[in-house]
CSV table of C-alpha atoms in Angstrom, one decimal:
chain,number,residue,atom,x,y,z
A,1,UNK,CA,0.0,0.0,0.0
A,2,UNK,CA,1.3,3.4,-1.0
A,3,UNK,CA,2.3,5.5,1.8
A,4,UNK,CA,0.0,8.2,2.6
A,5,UNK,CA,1.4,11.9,1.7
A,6,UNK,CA,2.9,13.8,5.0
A,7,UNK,CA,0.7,17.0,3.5
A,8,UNK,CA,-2.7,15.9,1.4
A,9,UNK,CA,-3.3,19.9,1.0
A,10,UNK,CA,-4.2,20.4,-2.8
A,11,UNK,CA,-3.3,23.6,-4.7
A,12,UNK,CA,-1.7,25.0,-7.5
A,13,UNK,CA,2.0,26.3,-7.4
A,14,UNK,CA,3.4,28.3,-9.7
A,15,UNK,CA,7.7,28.5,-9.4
A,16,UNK,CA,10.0,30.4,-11.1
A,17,UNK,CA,12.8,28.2,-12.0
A,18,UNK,CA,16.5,28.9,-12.3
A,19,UNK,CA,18.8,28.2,-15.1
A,20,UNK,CA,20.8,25.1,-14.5
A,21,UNK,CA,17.6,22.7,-13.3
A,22,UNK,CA,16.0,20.2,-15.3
A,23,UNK,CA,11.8,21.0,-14.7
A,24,UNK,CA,11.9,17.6,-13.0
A,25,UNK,CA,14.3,18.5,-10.3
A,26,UNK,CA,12.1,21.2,-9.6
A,27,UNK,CA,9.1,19.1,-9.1
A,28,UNK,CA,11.6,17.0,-6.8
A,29,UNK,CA,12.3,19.8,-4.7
A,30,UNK,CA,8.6,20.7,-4.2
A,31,UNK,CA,7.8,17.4,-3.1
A,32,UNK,CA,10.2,17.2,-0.6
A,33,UNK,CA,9.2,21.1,0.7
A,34,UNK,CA,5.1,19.9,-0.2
A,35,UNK,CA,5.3,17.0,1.7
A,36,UNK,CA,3.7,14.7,-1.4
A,37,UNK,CA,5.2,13.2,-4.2
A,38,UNK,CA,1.4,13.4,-6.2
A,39,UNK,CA,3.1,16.6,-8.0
A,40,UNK,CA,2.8,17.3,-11.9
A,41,UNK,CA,2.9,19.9,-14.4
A,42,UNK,CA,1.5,22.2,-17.3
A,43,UNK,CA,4.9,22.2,-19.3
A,44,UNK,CA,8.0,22.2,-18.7
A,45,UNK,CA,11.1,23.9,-19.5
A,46,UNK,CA,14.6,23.3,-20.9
A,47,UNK,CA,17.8,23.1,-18.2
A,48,UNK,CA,18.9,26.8,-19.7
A,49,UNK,CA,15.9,28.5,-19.2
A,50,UNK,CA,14.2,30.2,-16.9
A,51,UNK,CA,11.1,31.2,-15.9
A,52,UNK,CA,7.2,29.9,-14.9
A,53,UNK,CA,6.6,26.6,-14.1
A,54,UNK,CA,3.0,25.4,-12.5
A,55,UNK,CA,2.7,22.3,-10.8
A,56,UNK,CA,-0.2,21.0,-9.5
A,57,UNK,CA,0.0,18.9,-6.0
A,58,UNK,CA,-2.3,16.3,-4.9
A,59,UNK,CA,-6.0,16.2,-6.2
A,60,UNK,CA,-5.3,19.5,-8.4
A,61,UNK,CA,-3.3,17.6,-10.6
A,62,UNK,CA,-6.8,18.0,-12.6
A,63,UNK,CA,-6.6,21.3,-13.5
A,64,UNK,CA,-3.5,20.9,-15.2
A,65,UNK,CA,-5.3,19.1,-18.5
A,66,UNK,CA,-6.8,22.7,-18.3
A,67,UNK,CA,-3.6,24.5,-17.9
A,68,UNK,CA,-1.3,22.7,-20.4
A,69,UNK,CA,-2.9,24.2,-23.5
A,70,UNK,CA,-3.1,28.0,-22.4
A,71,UNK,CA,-1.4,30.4,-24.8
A,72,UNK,CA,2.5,31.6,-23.5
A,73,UNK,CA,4.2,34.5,-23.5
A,74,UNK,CA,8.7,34.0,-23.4
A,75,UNK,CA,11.6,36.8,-23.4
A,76,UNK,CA,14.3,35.3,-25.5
A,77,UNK,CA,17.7,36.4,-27.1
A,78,UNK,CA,18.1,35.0,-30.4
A,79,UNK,CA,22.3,35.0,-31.9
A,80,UNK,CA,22.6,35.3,-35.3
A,81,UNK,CA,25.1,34.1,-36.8
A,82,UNK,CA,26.1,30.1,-36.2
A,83,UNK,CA,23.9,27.4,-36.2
A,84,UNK,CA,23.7,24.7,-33.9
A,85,UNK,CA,22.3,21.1,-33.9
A,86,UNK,CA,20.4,22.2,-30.6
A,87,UNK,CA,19.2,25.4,-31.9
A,88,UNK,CA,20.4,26.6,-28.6
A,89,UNK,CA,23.6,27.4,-27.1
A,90,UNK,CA,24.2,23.7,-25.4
A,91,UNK,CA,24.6,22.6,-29.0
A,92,UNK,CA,27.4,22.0,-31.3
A,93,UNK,CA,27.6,25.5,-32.9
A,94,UNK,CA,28.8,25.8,-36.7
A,95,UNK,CA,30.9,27.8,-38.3
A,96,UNK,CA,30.5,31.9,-37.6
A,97,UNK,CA,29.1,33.8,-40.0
A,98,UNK,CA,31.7,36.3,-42.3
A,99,UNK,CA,32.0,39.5,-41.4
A,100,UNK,CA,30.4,40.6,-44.4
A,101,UNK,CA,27.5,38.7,-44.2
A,102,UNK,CA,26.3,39.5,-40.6
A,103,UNK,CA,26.9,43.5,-41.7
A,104,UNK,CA,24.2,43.0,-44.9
A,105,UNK,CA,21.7,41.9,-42.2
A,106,UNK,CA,20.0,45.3,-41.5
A,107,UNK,CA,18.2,45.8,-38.9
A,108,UNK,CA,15.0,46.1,-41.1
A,109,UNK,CA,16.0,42.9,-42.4
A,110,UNK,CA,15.6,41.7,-39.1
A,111,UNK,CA,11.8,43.1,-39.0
A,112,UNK,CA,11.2,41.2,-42.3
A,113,UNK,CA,12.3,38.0,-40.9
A,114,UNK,CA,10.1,38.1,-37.8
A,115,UNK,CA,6.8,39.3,-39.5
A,116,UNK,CA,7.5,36.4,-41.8
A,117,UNK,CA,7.8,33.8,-38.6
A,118,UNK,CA,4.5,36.2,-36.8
A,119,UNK,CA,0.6,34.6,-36.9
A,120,UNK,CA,-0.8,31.7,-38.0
A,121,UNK,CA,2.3,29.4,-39.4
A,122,UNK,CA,3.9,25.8,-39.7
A,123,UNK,CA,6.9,25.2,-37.3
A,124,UNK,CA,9.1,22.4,-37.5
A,125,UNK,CA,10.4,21.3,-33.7
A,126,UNK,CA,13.6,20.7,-32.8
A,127,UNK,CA,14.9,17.6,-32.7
A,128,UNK,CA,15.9,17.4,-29.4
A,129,UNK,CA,12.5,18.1,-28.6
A,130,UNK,CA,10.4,16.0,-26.1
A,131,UNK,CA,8.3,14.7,-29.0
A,132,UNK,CA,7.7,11.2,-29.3
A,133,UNK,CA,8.7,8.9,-32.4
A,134,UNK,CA,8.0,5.8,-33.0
A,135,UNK,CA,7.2,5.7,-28.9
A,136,UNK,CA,10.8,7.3,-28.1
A,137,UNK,CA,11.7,11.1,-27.3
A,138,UNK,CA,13.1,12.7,-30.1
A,139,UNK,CA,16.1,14.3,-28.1
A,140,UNK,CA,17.1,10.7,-26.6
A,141,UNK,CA,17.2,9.9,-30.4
A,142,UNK,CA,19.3,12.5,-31.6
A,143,UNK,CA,21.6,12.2,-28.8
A,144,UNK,CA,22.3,8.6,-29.6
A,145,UNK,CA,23.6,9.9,-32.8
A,146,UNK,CA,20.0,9.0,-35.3
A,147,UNK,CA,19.1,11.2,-37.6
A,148,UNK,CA,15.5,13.4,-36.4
A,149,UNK,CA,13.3,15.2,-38.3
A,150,UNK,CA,10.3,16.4,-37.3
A,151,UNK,CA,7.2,16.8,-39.3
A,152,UNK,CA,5.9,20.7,-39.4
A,153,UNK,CA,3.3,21.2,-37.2
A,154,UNK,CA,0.7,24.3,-37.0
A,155,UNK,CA,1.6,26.8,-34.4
A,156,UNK,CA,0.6,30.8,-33.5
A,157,UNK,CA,2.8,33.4,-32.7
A,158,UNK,CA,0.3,36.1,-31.7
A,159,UNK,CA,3.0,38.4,-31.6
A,160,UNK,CA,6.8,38.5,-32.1
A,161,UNK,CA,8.6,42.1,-30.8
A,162,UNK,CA,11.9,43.2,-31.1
A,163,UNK,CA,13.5,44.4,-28.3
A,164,UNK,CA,16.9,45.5,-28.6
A,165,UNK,CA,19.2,44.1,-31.7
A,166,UNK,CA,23.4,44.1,-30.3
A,167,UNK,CA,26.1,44.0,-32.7
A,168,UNK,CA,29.3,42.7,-32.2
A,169,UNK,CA,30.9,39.2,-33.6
A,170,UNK,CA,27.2,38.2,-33.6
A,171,UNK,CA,23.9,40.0,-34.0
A,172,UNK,CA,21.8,39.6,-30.9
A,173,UNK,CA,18.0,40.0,-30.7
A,174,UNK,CA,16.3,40.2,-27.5
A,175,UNK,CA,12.9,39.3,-28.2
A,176,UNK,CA,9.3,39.0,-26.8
A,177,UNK,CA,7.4,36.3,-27.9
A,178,UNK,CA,3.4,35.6,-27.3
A,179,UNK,CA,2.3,32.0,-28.7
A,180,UNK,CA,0.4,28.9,-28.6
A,181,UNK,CA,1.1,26.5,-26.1
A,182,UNK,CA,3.2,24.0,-28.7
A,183,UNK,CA,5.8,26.3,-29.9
A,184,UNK,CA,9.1,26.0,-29.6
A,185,UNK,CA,11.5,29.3,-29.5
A,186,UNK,CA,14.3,27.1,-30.4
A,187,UNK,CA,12.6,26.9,-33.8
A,188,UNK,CA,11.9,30.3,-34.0
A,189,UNK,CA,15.5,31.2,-33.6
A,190,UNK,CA,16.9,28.3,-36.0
A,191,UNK,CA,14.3,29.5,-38.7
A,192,UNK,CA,15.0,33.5,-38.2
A,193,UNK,CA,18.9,32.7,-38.5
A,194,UNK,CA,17.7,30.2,-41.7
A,195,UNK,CA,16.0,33.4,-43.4
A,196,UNK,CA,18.5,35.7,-43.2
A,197,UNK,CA,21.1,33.4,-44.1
A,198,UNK,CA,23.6,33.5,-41.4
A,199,UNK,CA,22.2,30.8,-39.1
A,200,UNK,CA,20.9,31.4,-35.6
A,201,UNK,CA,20.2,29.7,-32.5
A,202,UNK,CA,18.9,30.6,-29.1
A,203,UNK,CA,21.0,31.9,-26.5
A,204,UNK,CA,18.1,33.1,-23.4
A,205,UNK,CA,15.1,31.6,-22.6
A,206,UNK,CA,12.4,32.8,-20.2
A,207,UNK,CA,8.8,32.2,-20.0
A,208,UNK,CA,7.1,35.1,-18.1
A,209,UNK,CA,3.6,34.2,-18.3
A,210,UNK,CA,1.0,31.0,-18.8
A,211,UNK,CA,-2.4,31.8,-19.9
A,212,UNK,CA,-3.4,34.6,-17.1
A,213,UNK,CA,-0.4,34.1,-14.8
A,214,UNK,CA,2.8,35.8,-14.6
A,215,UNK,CA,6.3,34.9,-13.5
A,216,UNK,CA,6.3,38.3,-11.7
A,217,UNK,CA,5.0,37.0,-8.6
A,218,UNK,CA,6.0,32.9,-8.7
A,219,UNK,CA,8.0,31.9,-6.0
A,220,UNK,CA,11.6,30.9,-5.8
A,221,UNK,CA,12.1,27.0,-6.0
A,222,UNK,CA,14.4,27.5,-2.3
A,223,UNK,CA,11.2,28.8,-0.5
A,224,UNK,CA,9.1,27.5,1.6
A,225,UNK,CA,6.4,26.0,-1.5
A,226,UNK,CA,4.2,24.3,1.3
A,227,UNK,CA,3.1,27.9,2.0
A,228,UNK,CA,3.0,29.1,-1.6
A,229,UNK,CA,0.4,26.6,-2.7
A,230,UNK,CA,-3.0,28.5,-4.0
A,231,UNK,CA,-6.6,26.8,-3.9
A,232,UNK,CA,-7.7,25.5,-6.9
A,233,UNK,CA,-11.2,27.5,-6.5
A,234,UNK,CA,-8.9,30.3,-6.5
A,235,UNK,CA,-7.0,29.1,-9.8
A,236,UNK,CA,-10.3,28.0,-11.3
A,237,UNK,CA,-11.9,31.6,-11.1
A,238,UNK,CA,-9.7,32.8,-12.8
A,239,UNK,CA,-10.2,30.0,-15.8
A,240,UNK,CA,-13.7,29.3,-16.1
A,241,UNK,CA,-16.9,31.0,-15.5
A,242,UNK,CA,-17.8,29.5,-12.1
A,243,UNK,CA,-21.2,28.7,-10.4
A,244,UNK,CA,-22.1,29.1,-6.8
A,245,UNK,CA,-24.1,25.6,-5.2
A,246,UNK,CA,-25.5,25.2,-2.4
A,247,UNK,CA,-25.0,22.3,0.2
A,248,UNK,CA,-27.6,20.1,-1.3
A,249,UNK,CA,-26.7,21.0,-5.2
A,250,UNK,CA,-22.7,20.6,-4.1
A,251,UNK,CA,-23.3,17.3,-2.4
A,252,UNK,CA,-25.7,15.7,-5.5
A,253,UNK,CA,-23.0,17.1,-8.0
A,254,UNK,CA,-19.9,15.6,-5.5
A,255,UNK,CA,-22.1,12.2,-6.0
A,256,UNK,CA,-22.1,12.4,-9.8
A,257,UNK,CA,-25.8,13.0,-10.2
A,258,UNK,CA,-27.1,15.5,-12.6
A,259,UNK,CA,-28.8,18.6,-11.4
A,260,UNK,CA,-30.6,21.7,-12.9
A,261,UNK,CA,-28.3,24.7,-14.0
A,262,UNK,CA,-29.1,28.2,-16.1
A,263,UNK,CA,-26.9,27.8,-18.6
A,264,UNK,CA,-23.3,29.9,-18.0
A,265,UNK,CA,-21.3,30.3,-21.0
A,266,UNK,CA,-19.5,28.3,-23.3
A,267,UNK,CA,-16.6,25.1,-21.9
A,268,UNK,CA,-16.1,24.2,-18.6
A,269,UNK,CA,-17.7,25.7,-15.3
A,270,UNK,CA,-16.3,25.5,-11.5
A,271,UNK,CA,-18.6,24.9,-8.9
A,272,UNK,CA,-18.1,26.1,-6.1
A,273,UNK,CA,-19.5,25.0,-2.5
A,274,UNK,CA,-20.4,27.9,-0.1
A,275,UNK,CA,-17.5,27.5,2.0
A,276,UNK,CA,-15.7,28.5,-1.5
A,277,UNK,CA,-14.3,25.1,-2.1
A,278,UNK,CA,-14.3,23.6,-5.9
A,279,UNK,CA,-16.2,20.9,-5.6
A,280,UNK,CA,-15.8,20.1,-9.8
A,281,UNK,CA,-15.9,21.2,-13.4
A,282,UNK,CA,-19.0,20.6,-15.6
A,283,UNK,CA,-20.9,21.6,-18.6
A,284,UNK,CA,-24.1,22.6,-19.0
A,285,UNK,CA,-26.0,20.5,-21.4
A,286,UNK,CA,-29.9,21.2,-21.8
A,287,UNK,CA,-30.0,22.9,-18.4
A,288,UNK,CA,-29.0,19.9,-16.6
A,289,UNK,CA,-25.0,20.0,-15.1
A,290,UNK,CA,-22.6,16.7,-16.2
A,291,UNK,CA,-19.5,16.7,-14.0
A,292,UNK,CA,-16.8,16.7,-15.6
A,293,UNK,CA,-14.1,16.4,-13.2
A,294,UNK,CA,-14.5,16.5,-9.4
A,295,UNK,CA,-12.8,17.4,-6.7
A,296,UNK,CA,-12.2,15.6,-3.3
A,297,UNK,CA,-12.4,18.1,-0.4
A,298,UNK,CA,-9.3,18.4,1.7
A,299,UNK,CA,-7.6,21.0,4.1
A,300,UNK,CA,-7.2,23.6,1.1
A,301,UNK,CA,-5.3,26.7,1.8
A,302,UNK,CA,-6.6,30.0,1.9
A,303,UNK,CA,-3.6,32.0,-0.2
A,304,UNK,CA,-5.2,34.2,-2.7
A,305,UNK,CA,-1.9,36.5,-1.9
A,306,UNK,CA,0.1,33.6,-3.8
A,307,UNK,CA,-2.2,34.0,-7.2
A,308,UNK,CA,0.5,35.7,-10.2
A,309,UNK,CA,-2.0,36.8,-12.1
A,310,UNK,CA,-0.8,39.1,-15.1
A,311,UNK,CA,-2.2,42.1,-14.7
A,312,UNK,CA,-1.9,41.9,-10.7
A,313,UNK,CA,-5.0,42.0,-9.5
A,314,UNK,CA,-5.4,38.9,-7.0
A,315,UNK,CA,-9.0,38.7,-5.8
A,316,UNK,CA,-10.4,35.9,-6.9
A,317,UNK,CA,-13.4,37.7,-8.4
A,318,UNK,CA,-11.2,40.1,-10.0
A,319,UNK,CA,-9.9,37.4,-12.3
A,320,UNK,CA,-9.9,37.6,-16.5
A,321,UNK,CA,-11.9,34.7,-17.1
A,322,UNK,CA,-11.0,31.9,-20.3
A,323,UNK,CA,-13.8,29.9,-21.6
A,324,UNK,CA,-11.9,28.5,-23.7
């Protein structure tokens, strides 16, 4: 029999982590300062970057199939001129660019290759990627020495902006990148350097926001997480539309039968007890509620402080809603 969980508190935790890490050491380290090792997460993030990663512990490992396909937003600086078989700095680099060649790359030039790689477009991943082949991680592939390429997949880069362009024995772009969940920067960085014909890779990584919630206010992997974990009727506020049940309605709905609803919008709904716990997600079909996903109460904590949401505003009522 499994042994029980030193802390069965559920919540959502959202870290900022450090260059150096794998994702996965991070999710060790919270479950040694959590107290569980029921700890996943919405994405994860190469050892060189940096930035927001949210783990869900215990029973709101559920809202992570919610969280995984919100849209991301990444700083990045791309270096023009080499190549490398990572597309990142940790790969073998190739040959530097002639002098000549990284001077005829204006910075207008620049602007042209990012409008071109901005909106709706196909993306080819990197092959050290963590996408599966033939039931095998592409990266584990190309590091034994195989040959990878990806098929092009369909990607959004809602918007691509130019920071600050550096010039020196390469051409550095800082960058801001918003994007469907999906896309990889890498790719962005190899294809920029491809279209302007003095190769490119990617030199800084750091996502600052998932979906409504920004690295600004994540906590630092060395703290205390056990007190940084946030309610997933908090987190789920801030999601879906939500709708308030009463004892009898929460209890029918925690015992999967159907009950009567007004229809609430589009996708998934939290409901929400009256002690403001989330009892599940449903839809609304035909005015009658099918659960979706429920929740198993436990001590949650009350930490609306710990909520990064991107604009700031942490109330839970104060949060943008995404039906979809």
């Amino acid at each position: 029999m499994a042994k029980p969980p030193r802390n069965p508190t559920s919540g959502i935790l959202f870290v900022d982590k450090p260059q150096g890490i794998t994702s996965h050491g991070v999710i060790s380290r919270a479950r040694k300062s959590v107290g569980t090792r029921k700890i996943g997460h919405a994405g994860t993030l190469d050892p060189m970057a940096t930035g927001l990663l949210v783990l869900g512990v215990n029973n709101a490992t559920r809202l992570l199939t919610y969280l995984v396909g919100l849209d991301k937003q990444y700083t990045a600086t791309i270096r023009l001129g080499a190549s490398s078989n990572t597309d990142d700095a940790e790969g073998e680099l190739s040959e530097t660019a002639d002098a000549a060649a990284l001077a005829a790359v204006t910075d207008d030039a620049i602007a042209h290759a990012v409008a071109n790689l901005t909106g709706a477009i196909s993306q080819r991943p990197s092959s050290v990627s963590a996408i599966k082949v033939d039931g095998r991680r592409a990266y584990t592939l190309a590091r034994a020495g195989e040959e990878v390429v990806l098929a092009e997949r369909a990607v959004t880069v809602s918007a691509f902006e130019v920071l600050e362009i550096a010039r020196g024995e390469f051409i550095d772009v800082k960058v801001r990148v918003d994007c469907s969940s999906g896309t990889y920067i890498r790719a962005l960085a190899r294809d920029m350097g491809e279209a302007l014909g003095v190769g490119g890779h990617l030199t800084v990584l750091r996502r600052t926001r998932v979906g409504p919630f920004s690295v600004e206010r994540a906590s630092a992997v060395d703290e205390d997480l056990e007190t940084k974990l946030v309610a997933p009727a908090v987190v789920a506020r801030v999601l879906f539309d939500t709708v308030d049940l009463d004892d009898e309605q929460a209890a029918d709905l925690a015992q999967g039968k159907q009950i009567a609803l007004e229809p609430q919008g589009e996708g998934a709904i939290a409901a929400i007890n009256a002690e403001g716990r989330l009892v599940g997600l449903l839809e609304i079909v035909d005015g009658r509620a099918r659960i979706l996903s429920n929740f198993r109460p436990d001590a949650e904590p009350a930490a609306p402080e710990n909520l990064p949401t991107a604009d700031g505003e942490l109330a839970p009522e104060e949060g943008t809603p995404n039906n979809g």
